[in-house]
Amino acid sequence: MTLSHFQKLDNLKKYIYLLISNLLLFLIFPLIRLISKTYYEKNILPKLINFTCNSRPIDYQRKKVIPEAKGKVLEIGIGPGSNLKHYDTDKVISILGVDPSKELNTIAKKRADKNNLNIEFLIESASNLSVESESIDTVVSTYALCSIPEPNKTLQEIKRVLKKDGVFIFSEHGLSPDKSVSFVQNSTDFFYPKISGGCHTNRDIEKLLLENNFNLTEMNNIYLPGTQKFLGYNYWGKATV
């Protein structure tokens, strides 16, 4: 086979992937949820989140930020525990993992058993943490601020629990600066959060951090390869209080 044949095959794979993704996101999942919201949210949604959170592009981003965590760590929206394998056990003293989902917490606990980490799980809202003020060295949030109902309250809670020399490490997806992409993000926001566990693809992460008076010490952006653009505009970096 010639190079052109391989390129055509690669393009065909991408087309098929996009076709299947769109059918699932915009037709099949909404129909299942419409038929039975309870069944969808207990049986399909946790598996969908677990699958998405462990996709190769997202996992690659996790590897960039998680090893930077040190000391006493608080992870916001720990979900299915996708970050646990990336923590540097020589740098981390303990981890508090916060998430309101019991179903995802069950998955996370299984992953925690496979890693040599001192971890405690808190099933609660990140906007009202039962964590002592100025007690955390590193707060971590990866692909969580998109789905938290009250992101501003959560960011204020992060500021409250961080020590004065603490660091907030994040990798999130959100609003694209490209008008064609942000149009799709804004126009699908009326239903996409309902099938994705509350995920809003149109949140401006950098703006949220600045509005809550964080000092951005590092900010990077990229479209994640292999993902649809309206889902894949990524922000990652560090901030201090």
Coordinates of C-alpha atoms in Angstrom, one line a residue:
M1 CA 0.0 0.0 0.0
T2 CA 1.2 3.5 -0.8
L3 CA 1.4 6.4 1.6
S4 CA -1.8 7.9 0.0
H5 CA -3.7 4.7 0.8
F6 CA -2.6 4.8 4.5
Q7 CA -3.7 8.5 4.6
K8 CA -7.1 7.6 3.2
L9 CA -7.4 4.8 5.7
D10 CA -6.5 7.1 8.5
N11 CA -9.0 9.7 7.4
L12 CA -11.7 7.0 7.1
K13 CA -11.0 5.9 10.7
K14 CA -11.3 9.5 11.9
Y15 CA -14.6 9.9 10.0
I16 CA -16.0 6.7 11.5
Y17 CA -14.9 7.8 15.0
L18 CA -16.6 11.2 14.6
L19 CA -19.7 9.6 13.2
I20 CA -20.0 7.1 16.1
S21 CA -19.2 9.8 18.7
N22 CA -21.8 12.2 17.3
L23 CA -24.4 9.4 17.2
L24 CA -23.8 8.6 20.9
L25 CA -23.6 12.1 22.1
F26 CA -26.4 13.7 20.2
L27 CA -28.8 10.8 19.7
I28 CA -28.3 7.5 21.6
F29 CA -27.4 8.8 25.1
P30 CA -30.1 11.5 25.1
L31 CA -32.7 8.9 24.1
I32 CA -31.6 6.5 26.8
R33 CA -31.7 9.3 29.4
L34 CA -35.1 10.4 28.2
I35 CA -36.5 6.9 28.6
S36 CA -35.0 6.4 32.1
K37 CA -33.0 9.1 33.8
T38 CA -32.3 7.0 36.9
Y39 CA -31.0 4.0 34.8
Y40 CA -28.8 6.3 32.7
E41 CA -27.3 8.1 35.6
K42 CA -26.6 5.0 37.7
N43 CA -25.6 2.5 35.1
I44 CA -24.3 4.3 32.0
L45 CA -23.0 7.7 33.1
P46 CA -20.4 6.4 35.6
K47 CA -19.0 4.1 32.9
L48 CA -19.0 6.9 30.3
I49 CA -17.2 9.2 32.7
N50 CA -14.7 6.5 33.6
F51 CA -14.0 5.7 29.9
T52 CA -13.7 9.4 28.9
C53 CA -11.5 10.3 31.9
N54 CA -9.0 7.6 31.0
S55 CA -8.8 8.3 27.3
R56 CA -5.2 8.6 25.9
P57 CA -5.2 12.4 25.3
I58 CA -6.6 13.2 28.7
D59 CA -4.3 10.8 30.5
Y60 CA -1.4 12.5 28.7
Q61 CA -2.4 15.8 30.1
R62 CA -2.7 14.3 33.6
K63 CA 0.9 13.1 33.4
K64 CA 1.9 16.8 32.8
V65 CA 0.4 18.1 36.1
I66 CA -0.2 15.4 38.7
P67 CA 3.5 14.6 39.4
E68 CA 3.9 18.3 40.5
A69 CA 1.6 17.7 43.5
K70 CA 3.4 17.5 46.9
G71 CA 2.7 17.5 50.6
K72 CA -0.9 17.3 51.8
V73 CA -3.0 17.1 48.6
L74 CA -6.6 17.8 48.1
E75 CA -8.1 16.5 44.8
I76 CA -11.3 18.2 43.7
G77 CA -13.6 15.9 41.7
I78 CA -11.5 12.8 42.1
G79 CA -14.1 10.9 40.1
P80 CA -13.0 7.4 39.2
G81 CA -9.5 8.0 40.5
S82 CA -7.8 8.5 37.1
N83 CA -5.0 10.6 38.6
L84 CA -4.0 8.2 41.3
K85 CA -1.4 6.3 39.2
H86 CA 0.4 9.6 38.4
Y87 CA 1.1 10.9 41.9
D88 CA 4.7 10.9 43.0
T89 CA 4.7 8.9 46.2
D90 CA 8.0 10.4 47.3
K91 CA 6.5 13.9 47.3
V92 CA 3.0 13.3 48.5
I93 CA 2.3 12.9 52.2
S94 CA -1.5 12.2 52.0
I95 CA -4.4 12.8 49.6
L96 CA -8.0 13.9 50.3
G97 CA -10.2 12.9 47.4
V98 CA -13.5 14.8 47.1
D99 CA -16.4 13.8 44.9
P100 CA -20.2 13.8 45.4
S101 CA -20.7 10.6 43.4
K102 CA -20.9 7.3 45.3
E103 CA -20.8 5.4 42.1
L104 CA -17.5 7.0 40.9
N105 CA -16.1 6.8 44.5
T106 CA -16.5 3.0 44.3
I107 CA -14.4 2.9 41.1
A108 CA -11.8 5.3 42.7
K109 CA -11.4 3.1 45.8
K110 CA -10.6 0.1 43.6
R111 CA -7.9 2.1 41.9
A112 CA -6.6 3.4 45.2
D113 CA -6.0 -0.2 46.4
K114 CA -3.5 -0.6 43.5
N115 CA -1.4 2.4 44.5
N116 CA 0.8 3.0 47.5
L117 CA -0.9 6.2 48.6
N118 CA -2.2 7.5 51.9
I119 CA -5.7 8.5 50.7
E120 CA -9.0 9.4 52.3
F121 CA -12.2 9.8 50.3
L122 CA -14.8 12.5 51.1
I123 CA -18.2 12.2 49.4
E124 CA -19.3 15.8 49.5
S125 CA -19.6 19.0 47.4
A126 CA -16.4 20.9 46.5
S127 CA -18.3 24.1 47.1
N128 CA -18.7 23.3 50.8
L129 CA -15.6 21.4 52.0
S130 CA -15.2 19.9 55.4
V131 CA -11.5 20.7 55.3
E132 CA -9.6 22.9 57.7
S133 CA -8.5 26.3 56.4
E134 CA -4.9 26.8 55.3
S135 CA -4.2 23.0 55.8
I136 CA -3.4 21.9 52.2
D137 CA -0.1 22.2 50.3
T138 CA -1.5 21.3 46.8
V139 CA -5.0 21.4 45.4
V140 CA -5.5 19.4 42.2
S141 CA -8.4 19.7 39.8
T142 CA -8.5 17.8 36.5
Y143 CA -11.6 17.9 34.3
A144 CA -13.7 18.8 37.3
L145 CA -14.4 22.6 37.1
C146 CA -16.5 21.9 34.0
S147 CA -19.1 19.9 35.9
I148 CA -19.1 21.5 39.4
P149 CA -22.5 23.3 39.8
E150 CA -20.9 26.3 41.6
P151 CA -17.4 26.9 40.3
N152 CA -17.0 30.3 41.9
K153 CA -17.8 28.9 45.4
T154 CA -15.5 26.0 44.7
L155 CA -12.6 28.2 43.8
Q156 CA -13.2 30.3 47.0
E157 CA -13.1 27.0 49.0
I158 CA -9.8 26.1 47.2
K159 CA -8.4 29.5 48.3
R160 CA -9.6 28.9 51.8
V161 CA -8.0 25.5 52.3
L162 CA -4.7 26.2 50.6
K163 CA -1.7 27.2 52.8
K164 CA -0.3 30.6 52.1
D165 CA 2.5 29.0 50.1
G166 CA 0.2 26.4 48.6
V167 CA -0.3 25.7 44.9
F168 CA -3.4 25.0 42.8
I169 CA -2.6 22.6 39.9
F170 CA -5.2 22.2 37.2
S171 CA -5.9 20.7 33.8
E172 CA -9.4 21.5 32.5
H173 CA -11.3 21.7 29.3
G174 CA -13.4 24.7 28.5
L175 CA -14.3 27.7 26.2
S176 CA -12.4 27.9 23.0
P177 CA -11.2 31.3 21.7
D178 CA -12.3 30.2 18.2
K179 CA -15.7 31.6 17.3
S180 CA -16.8 28.6 15.3
V181 CA -15.9 26.2 18.2
S182 CA -17.4 28.4 21.0
F183 CA -20.6 28.7 19.0
V184 CA -21.0 24.9 19.1
Q185 CA -20.1 24.9 22.8
N186 CA -22.6 27.6 23.7
S187 CA -25.4 26.2 21.5
T188 CA -25.1 22.7 22.9
D189 CA -24.9 23.8 26.6
F190 CA -28.7 23.5 27.0
F191 CA -28.6 19.7 26.8
Y192 CA -24.9 18.4 26.9
P193 CA -24.5 18.8 30.7
K194 CA -27.6 16.5 31.1
I195 CA -25.9 13.6 29.4
S196 CA -22.4 14.1 30.7
G197 CA -22.7 14.5 34.4
G198 CA -23.1 18.3 34.4
C199 CA -20.2 19.0 32.1
H200 CA -20.3 22.5 30.6
T201 CA -17.8 22.8 27.7
N202 CA -18.2 26.6 27.6
R203 CA -16.6 27.7 30.9
D204 CA -13.7 30.1 30.5
I205 CA -11.3 28.5 33.0
E206 CA -8.7 31.3 32.9
K207 CA -11.4 34.0 33.4
L208 CA -12.8 32.0 36.3
L209 CA -9.4 31.9 38.0
L210 CA -8.7 35.6 37.5
E211 CA -12.2 36.6 38.7
N212 CA -11.6 34.7 41.9
N213 CA -8.3 36.5 42.4
F214 CA -5.9 33.6 41.8
N215 CA -2.3 34.5 40.7
L216 CA -1.7 32.5 37.5
T217 CA 1.9 31.4 37.6
E218 CA 1.5 29.1 34.6
M219 CA -1.2 28.8 31.9
N220 CA -1.1 26.7 28.8
N221 CA -3.7 25.9 26.1
I222 CA -4.1 23.3 23.4
Y223 CA -6.7 21.4 21.5
L224 CA -6.3 17.8 22.6
P225 CA -5.5 15.6 19.7
G226 CA -8.0 12.9 18.8
T227 CA -11.0 14.7 20.4
Q228 CA -13.8 16.8 19.0
K229 CA -12.8 20.5 19.2
F230 CA -15.9 21.5 21.2
L231 CA -14.8 19.1 23.9
G232 CA -11.1 19.3 23.6
Y233 CA -9.9 22.9 24.3
N234 CA -7.6 22.4 27.2
Y235 CA -6.3 24.8 29.9
W236 CA -3.5 23.6 32.2
G237 CA -1.1 25.2 34.7
K238 CA -0.6 26.4 38.2
A239 CA -2.0 29.2 40.4
T240 CA -1.4 30.6 43.9
V241 CA -3.5 32.6 46.3

